[in-house]
Coordinates of C-alpha atoms in Angstrom, one line a residue:
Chain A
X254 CA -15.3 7.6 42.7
X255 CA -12.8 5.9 40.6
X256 CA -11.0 9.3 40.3
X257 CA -10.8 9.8 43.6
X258 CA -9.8 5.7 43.8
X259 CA -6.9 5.7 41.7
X260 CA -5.5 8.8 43.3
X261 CA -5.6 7.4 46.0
X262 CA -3.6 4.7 45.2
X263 CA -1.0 6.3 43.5
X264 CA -0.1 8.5 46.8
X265 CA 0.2 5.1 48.4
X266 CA 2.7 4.1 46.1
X267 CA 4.2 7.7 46.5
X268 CA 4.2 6.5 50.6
X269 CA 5.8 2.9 50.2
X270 CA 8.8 4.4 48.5
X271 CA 9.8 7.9 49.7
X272 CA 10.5 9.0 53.1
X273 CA 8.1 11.9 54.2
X274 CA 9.2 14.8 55.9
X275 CA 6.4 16.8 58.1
X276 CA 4.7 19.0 55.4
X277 CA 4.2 16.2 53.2
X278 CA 2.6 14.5 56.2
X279 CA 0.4 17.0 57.0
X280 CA -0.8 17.3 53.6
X281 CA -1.5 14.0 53.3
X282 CA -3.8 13.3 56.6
X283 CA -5.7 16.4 55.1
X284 CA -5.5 14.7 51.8
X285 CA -7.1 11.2 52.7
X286 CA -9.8 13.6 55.4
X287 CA -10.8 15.5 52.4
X288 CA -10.8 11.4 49.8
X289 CA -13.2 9.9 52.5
X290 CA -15.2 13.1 52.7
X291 CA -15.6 12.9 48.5
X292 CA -16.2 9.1 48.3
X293 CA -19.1 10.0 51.0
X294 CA -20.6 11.9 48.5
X295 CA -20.8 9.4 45.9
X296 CA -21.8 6.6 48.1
X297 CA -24.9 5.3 48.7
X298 CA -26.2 5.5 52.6
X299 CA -25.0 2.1 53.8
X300 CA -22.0 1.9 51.9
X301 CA -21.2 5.6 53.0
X302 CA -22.2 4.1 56.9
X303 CA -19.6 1.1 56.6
X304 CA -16.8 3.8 55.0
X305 CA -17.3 6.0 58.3
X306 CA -16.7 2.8 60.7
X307 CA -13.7 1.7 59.0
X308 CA -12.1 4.9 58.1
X309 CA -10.9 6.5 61.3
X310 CA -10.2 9.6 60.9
X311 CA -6.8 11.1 61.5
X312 CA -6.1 13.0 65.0
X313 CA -6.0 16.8 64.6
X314 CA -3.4 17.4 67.3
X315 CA -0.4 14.9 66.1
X316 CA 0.8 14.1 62.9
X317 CA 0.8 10.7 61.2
X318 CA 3.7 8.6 60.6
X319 CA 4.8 7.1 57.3
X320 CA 3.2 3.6 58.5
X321 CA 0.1 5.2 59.7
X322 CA -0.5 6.9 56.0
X323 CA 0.2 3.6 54.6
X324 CA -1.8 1.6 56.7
X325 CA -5.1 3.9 56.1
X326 CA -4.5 4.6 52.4
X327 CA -3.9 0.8 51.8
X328 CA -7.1 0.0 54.1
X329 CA -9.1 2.8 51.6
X330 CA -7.8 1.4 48.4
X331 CA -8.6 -2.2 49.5
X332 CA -11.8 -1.4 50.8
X333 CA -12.1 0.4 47.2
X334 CA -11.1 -2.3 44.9
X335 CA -13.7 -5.0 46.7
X336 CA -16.2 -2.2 46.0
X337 CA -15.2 -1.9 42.3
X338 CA -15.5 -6.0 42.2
X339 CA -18.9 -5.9 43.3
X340 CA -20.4 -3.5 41.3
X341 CA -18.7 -5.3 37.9
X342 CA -20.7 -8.7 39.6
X343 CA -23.7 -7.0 39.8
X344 CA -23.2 -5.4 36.4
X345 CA -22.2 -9.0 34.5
X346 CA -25.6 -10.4 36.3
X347 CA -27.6 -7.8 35.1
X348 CA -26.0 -8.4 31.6
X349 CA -26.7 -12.0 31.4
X350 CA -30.4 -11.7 33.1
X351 CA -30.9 -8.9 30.2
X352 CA -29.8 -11.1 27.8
X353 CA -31.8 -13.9 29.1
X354 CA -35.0 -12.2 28.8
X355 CA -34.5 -11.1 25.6
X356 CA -33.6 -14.3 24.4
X357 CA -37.5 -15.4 25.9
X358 CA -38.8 -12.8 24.4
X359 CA -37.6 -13.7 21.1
X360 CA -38.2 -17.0 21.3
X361 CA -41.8 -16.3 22.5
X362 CA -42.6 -14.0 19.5
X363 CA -40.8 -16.0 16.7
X364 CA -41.2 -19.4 15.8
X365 CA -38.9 -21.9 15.8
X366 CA -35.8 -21.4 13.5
X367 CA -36.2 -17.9 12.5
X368 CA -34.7 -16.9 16.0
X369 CA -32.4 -14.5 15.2
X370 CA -29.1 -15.6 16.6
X371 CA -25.8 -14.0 15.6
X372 CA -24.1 -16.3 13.7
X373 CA -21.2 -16.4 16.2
X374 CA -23.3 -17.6 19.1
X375 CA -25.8 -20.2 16.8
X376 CA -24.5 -23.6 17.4
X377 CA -25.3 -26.4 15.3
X378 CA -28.1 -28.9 16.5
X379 CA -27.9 -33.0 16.4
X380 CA -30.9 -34.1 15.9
Chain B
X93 CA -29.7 -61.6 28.2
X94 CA -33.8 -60.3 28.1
X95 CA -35.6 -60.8 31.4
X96 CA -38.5 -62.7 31.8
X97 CA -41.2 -60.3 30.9
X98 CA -45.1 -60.6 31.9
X99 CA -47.5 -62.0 29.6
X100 CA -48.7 -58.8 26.9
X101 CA -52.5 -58.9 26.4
X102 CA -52.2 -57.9 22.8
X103 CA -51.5 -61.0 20.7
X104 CA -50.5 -59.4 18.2
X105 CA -47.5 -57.8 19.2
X106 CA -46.8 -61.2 21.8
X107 CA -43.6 -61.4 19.7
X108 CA -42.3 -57.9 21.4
X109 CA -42.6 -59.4 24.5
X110 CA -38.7 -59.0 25.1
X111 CA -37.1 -55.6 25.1
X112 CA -34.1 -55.6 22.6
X113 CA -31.6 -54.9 25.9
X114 CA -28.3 -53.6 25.2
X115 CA -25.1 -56.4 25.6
X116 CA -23.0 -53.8 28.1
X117 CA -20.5 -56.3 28.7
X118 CA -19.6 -57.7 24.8
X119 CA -20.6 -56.4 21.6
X120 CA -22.3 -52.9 22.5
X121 CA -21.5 -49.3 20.9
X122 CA -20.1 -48.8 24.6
X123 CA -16.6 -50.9 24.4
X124 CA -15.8 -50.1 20.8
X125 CA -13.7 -47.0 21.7
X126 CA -12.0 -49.2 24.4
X127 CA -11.4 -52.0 22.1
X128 CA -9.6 -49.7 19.7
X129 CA -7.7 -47.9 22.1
X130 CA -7.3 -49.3 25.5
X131 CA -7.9 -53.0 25.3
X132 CA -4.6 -55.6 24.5
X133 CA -6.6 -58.3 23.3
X134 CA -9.1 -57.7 20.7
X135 CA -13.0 -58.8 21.3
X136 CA -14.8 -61.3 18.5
X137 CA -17.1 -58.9 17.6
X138 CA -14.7 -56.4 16.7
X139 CA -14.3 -56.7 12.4
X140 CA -11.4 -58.2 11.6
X141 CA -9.8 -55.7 9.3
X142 CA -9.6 -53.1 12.7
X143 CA -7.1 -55.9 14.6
X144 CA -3.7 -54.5 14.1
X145 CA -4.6 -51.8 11.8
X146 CA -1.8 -49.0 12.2
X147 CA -4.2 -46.0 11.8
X148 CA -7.9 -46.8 12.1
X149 CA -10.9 -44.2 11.4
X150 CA -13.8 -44.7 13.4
X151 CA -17.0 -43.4 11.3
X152 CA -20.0 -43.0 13.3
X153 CA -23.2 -42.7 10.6
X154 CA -25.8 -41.6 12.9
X155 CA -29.2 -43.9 12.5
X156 CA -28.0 -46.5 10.4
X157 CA -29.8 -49.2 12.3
X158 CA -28.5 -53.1 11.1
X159 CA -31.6 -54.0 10.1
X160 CA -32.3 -51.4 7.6
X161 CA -28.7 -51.9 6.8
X162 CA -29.6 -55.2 5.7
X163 CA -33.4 -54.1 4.2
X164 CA -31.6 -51.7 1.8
X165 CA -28.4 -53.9 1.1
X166 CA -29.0 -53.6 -2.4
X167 CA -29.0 -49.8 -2.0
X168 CA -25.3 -50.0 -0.9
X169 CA -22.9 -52.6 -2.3
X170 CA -20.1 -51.0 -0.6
X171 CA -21.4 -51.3 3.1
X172 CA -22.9 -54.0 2.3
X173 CA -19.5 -55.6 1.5
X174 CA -17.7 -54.5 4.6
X175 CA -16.7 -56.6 7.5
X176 CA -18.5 -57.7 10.7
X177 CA -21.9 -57.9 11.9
X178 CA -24.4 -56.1 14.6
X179 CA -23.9 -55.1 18.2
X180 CA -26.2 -53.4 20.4
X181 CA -26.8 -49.7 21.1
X182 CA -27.3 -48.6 24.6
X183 CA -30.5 -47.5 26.5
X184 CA -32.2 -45.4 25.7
X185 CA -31.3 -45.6 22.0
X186 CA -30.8 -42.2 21.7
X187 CA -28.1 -39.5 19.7
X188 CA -27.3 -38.2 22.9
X189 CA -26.8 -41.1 25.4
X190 CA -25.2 -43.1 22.6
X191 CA -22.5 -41.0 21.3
X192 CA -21.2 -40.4 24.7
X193 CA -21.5 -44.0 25.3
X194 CA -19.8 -44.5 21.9
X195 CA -17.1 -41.5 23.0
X196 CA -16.5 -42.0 26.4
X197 CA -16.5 -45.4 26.3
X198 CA -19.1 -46.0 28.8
X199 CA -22.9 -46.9 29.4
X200 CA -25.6 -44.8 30.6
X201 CA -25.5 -45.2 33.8
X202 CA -22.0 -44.2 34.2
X203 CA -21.4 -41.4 32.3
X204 CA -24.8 -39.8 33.2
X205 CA -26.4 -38.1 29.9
X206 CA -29.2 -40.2 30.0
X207 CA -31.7 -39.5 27.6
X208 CA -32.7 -37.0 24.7
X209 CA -34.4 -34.4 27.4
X210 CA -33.8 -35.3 30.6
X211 CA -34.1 -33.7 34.4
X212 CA -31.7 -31.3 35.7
X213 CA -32.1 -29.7 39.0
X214 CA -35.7 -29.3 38.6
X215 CA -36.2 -28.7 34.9
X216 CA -35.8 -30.8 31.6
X217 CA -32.7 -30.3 29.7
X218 CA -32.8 -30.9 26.0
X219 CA -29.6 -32.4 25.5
X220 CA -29.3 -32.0 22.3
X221 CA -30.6 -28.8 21.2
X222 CA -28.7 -27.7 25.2
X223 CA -31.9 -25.6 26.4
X224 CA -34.7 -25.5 29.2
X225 CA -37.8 -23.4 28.8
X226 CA -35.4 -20.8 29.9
X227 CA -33.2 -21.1 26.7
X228 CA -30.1 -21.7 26.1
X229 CA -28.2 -23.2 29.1
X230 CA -24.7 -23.6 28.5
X231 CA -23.8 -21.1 31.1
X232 CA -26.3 -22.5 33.8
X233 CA -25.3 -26.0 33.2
X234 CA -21.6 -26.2 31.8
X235 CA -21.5 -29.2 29.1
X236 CA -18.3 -30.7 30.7
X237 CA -19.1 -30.7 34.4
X238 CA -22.9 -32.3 33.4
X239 CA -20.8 -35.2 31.5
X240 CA -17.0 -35.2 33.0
X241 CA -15.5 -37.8 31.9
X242 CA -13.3 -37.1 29.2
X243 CA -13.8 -39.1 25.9
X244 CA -11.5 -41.4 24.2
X245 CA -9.0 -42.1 27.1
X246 CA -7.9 -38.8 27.4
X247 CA -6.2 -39.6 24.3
X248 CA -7.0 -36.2 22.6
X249 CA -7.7 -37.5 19.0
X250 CA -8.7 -35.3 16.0
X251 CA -12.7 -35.0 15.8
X252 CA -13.9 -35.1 12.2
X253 CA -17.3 -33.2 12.4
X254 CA -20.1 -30.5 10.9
X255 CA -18.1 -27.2 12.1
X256 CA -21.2 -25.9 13.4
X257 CA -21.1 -28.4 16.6
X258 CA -18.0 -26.9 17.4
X259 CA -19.7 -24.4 19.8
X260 CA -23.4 -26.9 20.7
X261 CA -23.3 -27.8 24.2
X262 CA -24.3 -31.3 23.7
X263 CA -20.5 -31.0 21.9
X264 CA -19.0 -30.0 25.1
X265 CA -20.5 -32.7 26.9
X266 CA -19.1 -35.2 24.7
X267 CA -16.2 -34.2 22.6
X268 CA -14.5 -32.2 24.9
X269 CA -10.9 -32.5 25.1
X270 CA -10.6 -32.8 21.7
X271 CA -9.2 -31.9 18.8
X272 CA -11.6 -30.5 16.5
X273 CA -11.7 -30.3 12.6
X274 CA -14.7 -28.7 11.1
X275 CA -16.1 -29.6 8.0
X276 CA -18.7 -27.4 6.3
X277 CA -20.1 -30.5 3.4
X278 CA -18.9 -33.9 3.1
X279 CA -17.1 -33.6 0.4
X280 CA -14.7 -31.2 2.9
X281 CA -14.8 -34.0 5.4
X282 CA -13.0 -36.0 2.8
X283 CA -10.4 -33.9 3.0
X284 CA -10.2 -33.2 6.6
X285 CA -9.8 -37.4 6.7
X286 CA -7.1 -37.3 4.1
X287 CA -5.1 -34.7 5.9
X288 CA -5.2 -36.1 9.4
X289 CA -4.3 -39.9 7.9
X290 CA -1.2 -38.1 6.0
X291 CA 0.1 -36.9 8.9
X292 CA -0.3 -40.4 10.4
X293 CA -2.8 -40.0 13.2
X294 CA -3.6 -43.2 14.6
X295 CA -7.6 -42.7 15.7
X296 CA -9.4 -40.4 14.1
X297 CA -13.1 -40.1 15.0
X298 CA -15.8 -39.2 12.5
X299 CA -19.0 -37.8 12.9
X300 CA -22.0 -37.5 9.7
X301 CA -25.5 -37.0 10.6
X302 CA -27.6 -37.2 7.3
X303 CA -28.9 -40.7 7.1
X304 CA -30.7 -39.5 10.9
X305 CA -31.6 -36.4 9.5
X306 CA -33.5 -37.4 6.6
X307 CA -34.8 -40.6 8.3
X308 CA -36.4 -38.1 10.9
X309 CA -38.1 -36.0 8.3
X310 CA -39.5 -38.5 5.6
X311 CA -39.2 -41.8 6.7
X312 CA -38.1 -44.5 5.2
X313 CA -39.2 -44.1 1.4
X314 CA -37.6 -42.6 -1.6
X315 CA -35.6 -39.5 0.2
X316 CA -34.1 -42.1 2.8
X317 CA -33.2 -44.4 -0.2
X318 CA -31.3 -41.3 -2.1
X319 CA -29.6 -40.8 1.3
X320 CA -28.5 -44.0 1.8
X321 CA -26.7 -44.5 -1.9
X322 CA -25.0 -41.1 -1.4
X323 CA -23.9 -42.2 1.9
X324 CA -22.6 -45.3 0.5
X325 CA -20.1 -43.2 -2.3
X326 CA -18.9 -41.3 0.4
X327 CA -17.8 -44.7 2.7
X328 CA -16.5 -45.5 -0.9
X329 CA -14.5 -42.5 -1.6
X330 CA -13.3 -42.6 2.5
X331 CA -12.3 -46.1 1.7
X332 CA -10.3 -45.5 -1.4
X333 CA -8.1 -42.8 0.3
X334 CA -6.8 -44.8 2.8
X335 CA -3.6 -45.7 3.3
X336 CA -2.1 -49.1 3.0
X337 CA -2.4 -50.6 7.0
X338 CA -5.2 -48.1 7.8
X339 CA -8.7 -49.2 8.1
X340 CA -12.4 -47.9 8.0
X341 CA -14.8 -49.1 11.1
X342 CA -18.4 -47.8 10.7
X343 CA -21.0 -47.9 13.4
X344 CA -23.9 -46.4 14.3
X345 CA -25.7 -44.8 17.6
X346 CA -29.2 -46.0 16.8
X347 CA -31.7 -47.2 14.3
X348 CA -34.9 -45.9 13.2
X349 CA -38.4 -47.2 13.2
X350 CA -41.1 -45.3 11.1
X351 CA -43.7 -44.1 13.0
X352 CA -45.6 -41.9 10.5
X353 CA -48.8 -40.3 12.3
X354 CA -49.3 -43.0 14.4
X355 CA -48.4 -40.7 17.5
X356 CA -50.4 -40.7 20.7
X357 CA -51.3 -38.4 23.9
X358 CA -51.1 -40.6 26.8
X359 CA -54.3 -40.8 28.5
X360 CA -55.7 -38.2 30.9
X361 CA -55.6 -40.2 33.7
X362 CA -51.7 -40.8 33.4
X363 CA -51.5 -37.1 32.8
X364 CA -53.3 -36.0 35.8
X365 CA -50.5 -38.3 38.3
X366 CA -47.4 -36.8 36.1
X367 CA -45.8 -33.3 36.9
X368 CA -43.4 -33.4 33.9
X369 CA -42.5 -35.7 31.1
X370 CA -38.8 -36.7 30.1
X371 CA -37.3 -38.7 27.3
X372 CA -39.0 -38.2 24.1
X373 CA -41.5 -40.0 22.0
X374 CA -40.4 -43.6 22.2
X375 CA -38.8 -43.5 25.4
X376 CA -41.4 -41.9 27.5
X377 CA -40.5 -41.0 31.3
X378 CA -42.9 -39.7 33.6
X379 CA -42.3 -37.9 36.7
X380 CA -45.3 -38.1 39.0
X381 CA -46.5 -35.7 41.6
X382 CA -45.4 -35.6 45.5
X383 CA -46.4 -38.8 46.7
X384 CA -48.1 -40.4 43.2
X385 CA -45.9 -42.9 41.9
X386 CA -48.0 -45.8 42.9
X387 CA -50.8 -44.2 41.2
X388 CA -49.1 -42.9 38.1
X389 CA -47.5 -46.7 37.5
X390 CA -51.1 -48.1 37.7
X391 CA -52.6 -46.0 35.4
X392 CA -49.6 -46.0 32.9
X393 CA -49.9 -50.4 33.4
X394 CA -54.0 -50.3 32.9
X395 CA -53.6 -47.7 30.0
X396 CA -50.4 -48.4 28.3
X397 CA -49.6 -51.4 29.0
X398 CA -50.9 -53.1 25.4
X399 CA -48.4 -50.6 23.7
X400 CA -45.1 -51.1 24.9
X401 CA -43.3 -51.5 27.8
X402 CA -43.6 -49.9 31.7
X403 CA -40.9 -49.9 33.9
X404 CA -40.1 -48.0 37.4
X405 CA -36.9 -46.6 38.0
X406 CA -35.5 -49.0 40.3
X407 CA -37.0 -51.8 37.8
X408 CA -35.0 -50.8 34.4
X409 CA -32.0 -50.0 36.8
X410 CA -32.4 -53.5 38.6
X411 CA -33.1 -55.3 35.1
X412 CA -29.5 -53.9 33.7
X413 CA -31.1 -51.4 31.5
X414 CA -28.4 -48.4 31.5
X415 CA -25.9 -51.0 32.9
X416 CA -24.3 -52.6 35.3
X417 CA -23.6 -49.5 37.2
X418 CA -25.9 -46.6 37.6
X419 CA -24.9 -43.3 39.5
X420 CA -26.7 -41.4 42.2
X421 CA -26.6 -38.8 39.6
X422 CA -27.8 -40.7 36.1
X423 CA -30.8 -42.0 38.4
X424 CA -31.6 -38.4 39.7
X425 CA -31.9 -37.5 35.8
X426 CA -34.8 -40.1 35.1
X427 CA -38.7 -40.2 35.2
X428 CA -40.5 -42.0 37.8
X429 CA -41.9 -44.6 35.5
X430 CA -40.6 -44.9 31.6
X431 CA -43.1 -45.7 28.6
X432 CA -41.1 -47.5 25.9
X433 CA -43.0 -48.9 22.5
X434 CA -42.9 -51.8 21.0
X435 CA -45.1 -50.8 17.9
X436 CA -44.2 -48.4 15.5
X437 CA -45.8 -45.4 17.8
X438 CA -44.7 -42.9 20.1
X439 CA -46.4 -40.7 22.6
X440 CA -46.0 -37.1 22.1
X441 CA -45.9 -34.0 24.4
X442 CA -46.0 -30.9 23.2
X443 CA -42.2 -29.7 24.4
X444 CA -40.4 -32.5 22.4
X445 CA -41.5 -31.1 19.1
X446 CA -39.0 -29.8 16.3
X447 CA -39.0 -27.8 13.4
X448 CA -40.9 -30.5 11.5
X449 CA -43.4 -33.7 12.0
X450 CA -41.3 -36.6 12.8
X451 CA -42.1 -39.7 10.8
X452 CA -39.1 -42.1 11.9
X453 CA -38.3 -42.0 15.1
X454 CA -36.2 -43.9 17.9
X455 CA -35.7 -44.4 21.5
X456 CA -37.2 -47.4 22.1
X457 CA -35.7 -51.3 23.1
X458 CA -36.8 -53.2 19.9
X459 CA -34.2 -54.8 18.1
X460 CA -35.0 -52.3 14.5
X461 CA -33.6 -49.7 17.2
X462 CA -31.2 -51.4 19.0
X463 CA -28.9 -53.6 16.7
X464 CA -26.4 -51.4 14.5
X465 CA -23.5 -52.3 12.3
X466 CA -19.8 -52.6 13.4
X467 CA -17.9 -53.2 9.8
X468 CA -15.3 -52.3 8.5
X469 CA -12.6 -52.6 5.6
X470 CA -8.8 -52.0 5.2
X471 CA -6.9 -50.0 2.6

């Protein structure tokens, strides 16, 4: 996913700054079909769901223009990058809720003052 | 200053009668900061060597209580010699509501840290160890949002304190926006001092611990003695460094009383109206259960009420105990009803204890806690 991601975003760059003649086009409406048809893949079913009713699909019969490219790919890689946010959220909250816990458990098991602490992180306490 | 308290049925403590209450608008722990800093005209009960001083050090020995000051003058010529006299602590007389009074320059009620353990959106926060039952709780409840306002005037002087505070929480709640020098023994705080007077720093604030420490532990016999002479060398030695127009002003945040074992449950009936306990030993608040607070106040009055003294919320509020101004969210951070001592006792709970028995303790309103020294000396 972030493969696909970061390819992604690089042919948008490629779009904002060149001028495309029809091949290029062509390939990349096939390109982006085949990025949402990979990202479906590694999505799970409701996030795969919301991808399908935001990414509307190229027409067969005509070919893109330049804004049209740029408007979807920048629409994917958005839609991307909020995804990418989420999951580090979810990922720092499991951290700290790991840590918490084993803080408990340490504290439950060991009496007071032998907790072991790393230094760094042991702050001094007024009494 | 004391309001007119009811009859106590015990005669033999009649003369406790009075709490000790803290003088918020003269001589209290709470306007020492502004008088040094902020204030054009200096008070009476400021020591005379402070007035006009060009660099001043403000020492803070946590515990030294006046009149243990004056039981062990003999102990310590040098204190002893200083200039000045007592003023009050705050309520309750606490390490952590009294160095923020002492730091931001404020009473209780205003700045909010209102006791030792005290409730935070549900739970009890132990102020200054910074943990729930949940642990540590820095990140849950950020030291300078739970006490904002920032210490000293804003003024940003250099902190002289044990470098393992430099990360506590009860730290961030009341040295923050600070500058902060670390010192590992006090022979390293010397130099810390001598370094930050050199390079002319008007205010420095220091910060030493061990008088409370070993007060705590063994009270008041041969171990406190031993502490208090080697806390006198050191006020010696920070004396003679100092330069010519600098002076030394030593206060306190609390005194001690020794308690020993005389340490009591409060009684079942008080426990069965109270869904947590705040405070700590001599400062006792209860928090009663949905729709008990009548109940919990009657039983605390029929069996408490020979030991020390019972107020309700709004009553120690009303009667000037945190000050003159108390905010929604200082009074959200109290018990129901408070338990405060008048003997040499306290009331335990199970969650306040430490790595060790306590024999002295503090906390409570009687004048051994309340009064500590403001003195000081030139160079």
């Amino acid at each position: 996913m972030m493969r696909i991601g970061s390819m992604i975003k690089q042919l948008l760059d490629e779009v904002r700054t060149t001028d495309l003649d029809e091949a290029s086009r062509d390939r990349l409406r096939d390109i982006y079909d085949l990025s949402v048809a990979e990202l479906s893949g590694a999505l799970s079913e409701d996030l795969r769901d919301e991808l399908h009713r935001l990414a509307t699909p190229f027409r067969d019969d005509t070919l893109p223009s330049d804004s049209e490219l740029r408007v979807a790919k920048a629409q994917l890689v958005g839609w991307l990058e909020g995804l990418f946010h989420g999951i580090q959220a979810t990922l720092f909250a499991q951290q700290v809720a790991a840590r918490q816990q084993l803080e408990q458990m340490r504290s439950a098991e060991l009496p007071a003052g032998d907790r072991p602490i790393p230094p760094s992180e042991r702050p001094g306490t007024y009494l | 200053m004391a309001p007119t308290e009811p009859p106590v049925a015990d005669e033999s403590t009649s003369v406790h009668e009075h709490p000790y209450l803290p003088d918020y608008a003269g001589g209290c722990i709470s306007n020492v900061v502004p008088a040094l800093l902020e204030w054009d005209e200096a008070p009476d009960w400021l020591p005379r060597p402070a007035v006009g001083a060009e660099q001043v050090v403000l020492l803070v020995l946590d515990g030294l209580g006046w009149e243990q000051l004056q039981d062990h003058a003999h102990l310590v010529p040098t204190l002893a010699s200083l200039a000045g006299g007592p003023v009050t602590s705050v309520v309750p007389t606490t390490t952590a509501t009294a160095l923020t009074s002492i730091t931001t320059g404020l009473p209780p009620g205003e700045h909010g840290v209102v006791g030792y353990r005290m409730a935070v959106e549900g739970e009890v926060l132990n102020v200054l160890r910074w943990s729930t039952d949940s642990g540590d709780a820095r990140v849950r409840f950020p030291p300078e949002r739970l006490q904002d306002v920032s210490p000293f005037a804003g003024q940003r002087p250099p902190i002289v304190t044990k470098a393992e505070f430099a990360t506590s929480g009860f730290s961030g709640a009341h040295l923050h926006q600070v500058r902060f020098h670390g010192y590992r023994l006090p022979s390293t705080m010397l130099v810390h001092l001598r370094r930050l007077l050199q390079a002319n720093e008007p205010f420095v604030y220091a910060y030493y611990d061990g008088l409370d420490k070993v007060g705590h532990e063994y009270g008041f016999g041969d171990c406190y003695e031993s502490e208090l002479v080697t806390l006198d060398r050191l006020v010696a030695d920070i004396i003679d460094m100092l330069p010519t127009g600098a002076a030394l002003v030593i206060t306190a945040d609390h005194g001690q009383v020794e308690t020993g074992g005389n340490v009591t449950t409060p009684h079942s009936q008080v426990l069965a109206e109270t869904s947590m306990q705040s405070g700590e030993g001599r400062f006792r608040w209860f928090h009663a259960r949905p729709g008990r607070s009548h109940a919990l106040l009657e039983a605390l009055t029929t069996h408490h009420g020979h030991q020390g003294w019972i107020r309700t919320r709004d009553e120690a509020i009303s009667q000037g105990w945190y000050g003159s101004k108390v905010s929604d969210m200082a009074r959200a951070r109290m018990g129901d009803v408070l338990l405060a001592p008048w003997g040499t006792m306290a009331f335990l709970e199970p969650a306040d204890t430490g790595p060790f028995q306590l024999v002295g303790r503090h906390g409570s309103v009687t004048s051994a806690e309340m009064l500590v020294p403001l003195i000081g000396t030139r160079g």
